[in-house]
């Protein structure tokens, strides 16, 4: 791919990086109760982005490891309300990647990021 910065809808990689880049699409589906109680937040190498439910695409380095996480932020609930999260370190690779965020808040806070396709 060339010039990923010009693809509509792609969040650019904003930290200093002069090497090759690739696309990462996160699929963040909502369960019926999560839309009102949670806001999805995606992080790439520690930089957080408030995103919408569904698909969001990022430009990430292709020549080094990249840390990706998703958590569901909430300001509602009781003192024991959990903040579901999922985290993964992606190894260097040039191909685009799609990950599905999976959460089951009633079973505990830790979710997973699962490759699609």
PDB file of C-alpha atoms in Angstrom:
ATOM      1  CA  UNK A   1       0.000   0.000   0.000  1.00  0.00           C
ATOM      2  CA  UNK A   2       1.110   3.510  -0.617  1.00  0.00           C
ATOM      3  CA  UNK A   3       0.383   6.736   1.210  1.00  0.00           C
ATOM      4  CA  UNK A   4      -1.992   5.344   3.830  1.00  0.00           C
ATOM      5  CA  UNK A   5      -2.444   8.869   5.218  1.00  0.00           C
ATOM      6  CA  UNK A   6      -4.782   9.705   2.321  1.00  0.00           C
ATOM      7  CA  UNK A   7      -7.236   6.810   2.714  1.00  0.00           C
ATOM      8  CA  UNK A   8     -10.577   8.190   4.008  1.00  0.00           C
ATOM      9  CA  UNK A   9     -11.579   6.998   7.460  1.00  0.00           C
ATOM     10  CA  UNK A  10      -8.113   5.803   8.520  1.00  0.00           C
ATOM     11  CA  UNK A  11      -6.700   7.147  11.783  1.00  0.00           C
ATOM     12  CA  UNK A  12      -3.038   7.969  11.025  1.00  0.00           C
ATOM     13  CA  UNK A  13      -0.124   6.773  13.153  1.00  0.00           C
ATOM     14  CA  UNK A  14       0.950   9.995  14.851  1.00  0.00           C
ATOM     15  CA  UNK A  15       4.144   8.962  16.645  1.00  0.00           C
ATOM     16  CA  UNK A  16       7.492   9.259  14.878  1.00  0.00           C
ATOM     17  CA  UNK A  17       7.975   6.348  12.507  1.00  0.00           C
ATOM     18  CA  UNK A  18       9.691   6.465   9.106  1.00  0.00           C
ATOM     19  CA  UNK A  19       9.381   2.786   8.186  1.00  0.00           C
ATOM     20  CA  UNK A  20       6.662   0.923   6.305  1.00  0.00           C
ATOM     21  CA  UNK A  21       3.093   0.935   7.599  1.00  0.00           C
ATOM     22  CA  UNK A  22       0.015  -1.269   7.311  1.00  0.00           C
ATOM     23  CA  UNK A  23      -3.671  -1.087   8.103  1.00  0.00           C
ATOM     24  CA  UNK A  24      -5.286  -2.474  11.236  1.00  0.00           C
ATOM     25  CA  UNK A  25      -9.080  -2.664  11.440  1.00  0.00           C
ATOM     26  CA  UNK A  26     -10.681  -3.232  14.822  1.00  0.00           C
ATOM     27  CA  UNK A  27     -14.226  -4.581  14.937  1.00  0.00           C
ATOM     28  CA  UNK A  28     -15.850  -3.495  18.202  1.00  0.00           C
ATOM     29  CA  UNK A  29     -19.374  -4.925  18.308  1.00  0.00           C
ATOM     30  CA  UNK A  30     -21.781  -3.903  21.017  1.00  0.00           C
ATOM     31  CA  UNK A  31     -24.103  -5.996  23.084  1.00  0.00           C
ATOM     32  CA  UNK A  32     -27.529  -4.514  23.757  1.00  0.00           C
ATOM     33  CA  UNK A  33     -26.610  -3.241  27.238  1.00  0.00           C
ATOM     34  CA  UNK A  34     -23.133  -1.927  26.364  1.00  0.00           C
ATOM     35  CA  UNK A  35     -24.289   0.957  24.140  1.00  0.00           C
ATOM     36  CA  UNK A  36     -25.781   2.928  27.033  1.00  0.00           C
ATOM     37  CA  UNK A  37     -23.311   1.919  29.748  1.00  0.00           C
ATOM     38  CA  UNK A  38     -19.952   1.941  27.956  1.00  0.00           C
ATOM     39  CA  UNK A  39     -17.868   3.985  25.509  1.00  0.00           C
ATOM     40  CA  UNK A  40     -15.271   2.054  23.455  1.00  0.00           C
ATOM     41  CA  UNK A  41     -11.678   3.291  23.610  1.00  0.00           C
ATOM     42  CA  UNK A  42      -8.931   1.883  21.387  1.00  0.00           C
ATOM     43  CA  UNK A  43      -5.213   2.356  22.053  1.00  0.00           C
ATOM     44  CA  UNK A  44      -2.273   1.997  19.670  1.00  0.00           C
ATOM     45  CA  UNK A  45       1.163   2.059  21.328  1.00  0.00           C
ATOM     46  CA  UNK A  46      -0.349   3.768  24.374  1.00  0.00           C
ATOM     47  CA  UNK A  47      -2.166   6.517  22.494  1.00  0.00           C
ATOM     48  CA  UNK A  48      -5.882   6.385  23.269  1.00  0.00           C
ATOM     49  CA  UNK A  49      -8.715   7.105  20.843  1.00  0.00           C
ATOM     50  CA  UNK A  50     -12.392   7.373  21.738  1.00  0.00           C
ATOM     51  CA  UNK A  51     -14.010   5.457  18.886  1.00  0.00           C
ATOM     52  CA  UNK A  52     -17.481   4.373  17.835  1.00  0.00           C
ATOM     53  CA  UNK A  53     -18.971   0.908  17.883  1.00  0.00           C
ATOM     54  CA  UNK A  54     -18.346  -1.142  14.743  1.00  0.00           C
ATOM     55  CA  UNK A  55     -15.263  -0.862  12.527  1.00  0.00           C
ATOM     56  CA  UNK A  56     -12.398   1.546  13.042  1.00  0.00           C
ATOM     57  CA  UNK A  57      -9.199   1.482  10.978  1.00  0.00           C
ATOM     58  CA  UNK A  58      -5.730   2.594  12.061  1.00  0.00           C
ATOM     59  CA  UNK A  59      -2.429   2.999  10.284  1.00  0.00           C
ATOM     60  CA  UNK A  60       0.292   1.164  12.256  1.00  0.00           C
ATOM     61  CA  UNK A  61       3.994   0.372  11.762  1.00  0.00           C
ATOM     62  CA  UNK A  62       4.621  -2.797   9.740  1.00  0.00           C
ATOM     63  CA  UNK A  63       8.286  -3.276  10.656  1.00  0.00           C
ATOM     64  CA  UNK A  64       8.070  -3.575  14.446  1.00  0.00           C
ATOM     65  CA  UNK A  65       5.855  -4.783  17.283  1.00  0.00           C
ATOM     66  CA  UNK A  66       2.776  -2.676  18.045  1.00  0.00           C
ATOM     67  CA  UNK A  67       0.689  -2.793  21.234  1.00  0.00           C
ATOM     68  CA  UNK A  68      -3.082  -2.597  20.618  1.00  0.00           C
ATOM     69  CA  UNK A  69      -5.788  -2.552  23.257  1.00  0.00           C
ATOM     70  CA  UNK A  70      -9.500  -1.882  23.529  1.00  0.00           C
ATOM     71  CA  UNK A  71     -11.408  -1.135  26.678  1.00  0.00           C
ATOM     72  CA  UNK A  72     -14.980  -0.206  27.424  1.00  0.00           C
ATOM     73  CA  UNK A  73     -15.055   2.881  29.622  1.00  0.00           C
ATOM     74  CA  UNK A  74     -17.973   3.583  31.941  1.00  0.00           C
ATOM     75  CA  UNK A  75     -18.881   6.296  34.417  1.00  0.00           C
ATOM     76  CA  UNK A  76     -22.071   4.612  35.504  1.00  0.00           C
ATOM     77  CA  UNK A  77     -22.826   1.746  37.791  1.00  0.00           C
ATOM     78  CA  UNK A  78     -21.751   0.868  41.282  1.00  0.00           C
ATOM     79  CA  UNK A  79     -18.302   0.726  42.844  1.00  0.00           C
ATOM     80  CA  UNK A  80     -17.841  -2.811  41.530  1.00  0.00           C
ATOM     81  CA  UNK A  81     -18.619  -1.958  37.889  1.00  0.00           C
ATOM     82  CA  UNK A  82     -15.948  -3.556  35.737  1.00  0.00           C
ATOM     83  CA  UNK A  83     -14.146  -1.965  32.813  1.00  0.00           C
ATOM     84  CA  UNK A  84     -13.780  -4.707  30.192  1.00  0.00           C
ATOM     85  CA  UNK A  85     -10.455  -4.697  28.336  1.00  0.00           C
ATOM     86  CA  UNK A  86      -8.526  -6.659  25.715  1.00  0.00           C
ATOM     87  CA  UNK A  87      -4.875  -6.309  24.755  1.00  0.00           C
ATOM     88  CA  UNK A  88      -2.442  -7.793  22.243  1.00  0.00           C
ATOM     89  CA  UNK A  89       1.074  -7.172  20.936  1.00  0.00           C
ATOM     90  CA  UNK A  90       1.172  -7.517  17.150  1.00  0.00           C
ATOM     91  CA  UNK A  91       4.442  -8.685  15.660  1.00  0.00           C
ATOM     92  CA  UNK A  92       6.022  -7.043  12.631  1.00  0.00           C
ATOM     93  CA  UNK A  93       4.202  -7.950   9.421  1.00  0.00           C
ATOM     94  CA  UNK A  94       3.314  -6.162   6.202  1.00  0.00           C
ATOM     95  CA  UNK A  95      -0.212  -7.494   5.564  1.00  0.00           C
ATOM     96  CA  UNK A  96      -3.346  -5.626   6.679  1.00  0.00           C
ATOM     97  CA  UNK A  97      -5.034  -7.136   9.725  1.00  0.00           C
ATOM     98  CA  UNK A  98      -8.584  -7.275  11.154  1.00  0.00           C
ATOM     99  CA  UNK A  99      -9.185  -7.990  14.829  1.00  0.00           C
ATOM    100  CA  UNK A 100     -12.481  -8.632  16.605  1.00  0.00           C
ATOM    101  CA  UNK A 101     -12.839  -7.353  20.168  1.00  0.00           C
ATOM    102  CA  UNK A 102     -14.756  -9.872  22.270  1.00  0.00           C
ATOM    103  CA  UNK A 103     -16.130  -8.980  25.695  1.00  0.00           C
ATOM    104  CA  UNK A 104     -18.448 -10.746  28.122  1.00  0.00           C
ATOM    105  CA  UNK A 105     -18.585  -8.210  31.002  1.00  0.00           C
ATOM    106  CA  UNK A 106     -20.633 -10.449  33.305  1.00  0.00           C
ATOM    107  CA  UNK A 107     -17.853 -13.086  33.122  1.00  0.00           C
ATOM    108  CA  UNK A 108     -15.054 -10.720  34.144  1.00  0.00           C
ATOM    109  CA  UNK A 109     -13.098  -7.807  32.748  1.00  0.00           C
ATOM    110  CA  UNK A 110     -10.630  -9.568  30.452  1.00  0.00           C
ATOM    111  CA  UNK A 111     -11.700  -9.853  26.818  1.00  0.00           C
ATOM    112  CA  UNK A 112      -9.768 -10.829  23.718  1.00  0.00           C
ATOM    113  CA  UNK A 113      -8.700  -9.489  20.340  1.00  0.00           C
ATOM    114  CA  UNK A 114      -9.174 -12.273  17.780  1.00  0.00           C
ATOM    115  CA  UNK A 115      -7.909 -12.179  14.172  1.00  0.00           C
ATOM    116  CA  UNK A 116     -10.620 -12.214  11.483  1.00  0.00           C
ATOM    117  CA  UNK A 117     -10.251 -13.552   7.951  1.00  0.00           C
TER     118      UNK A 117
END
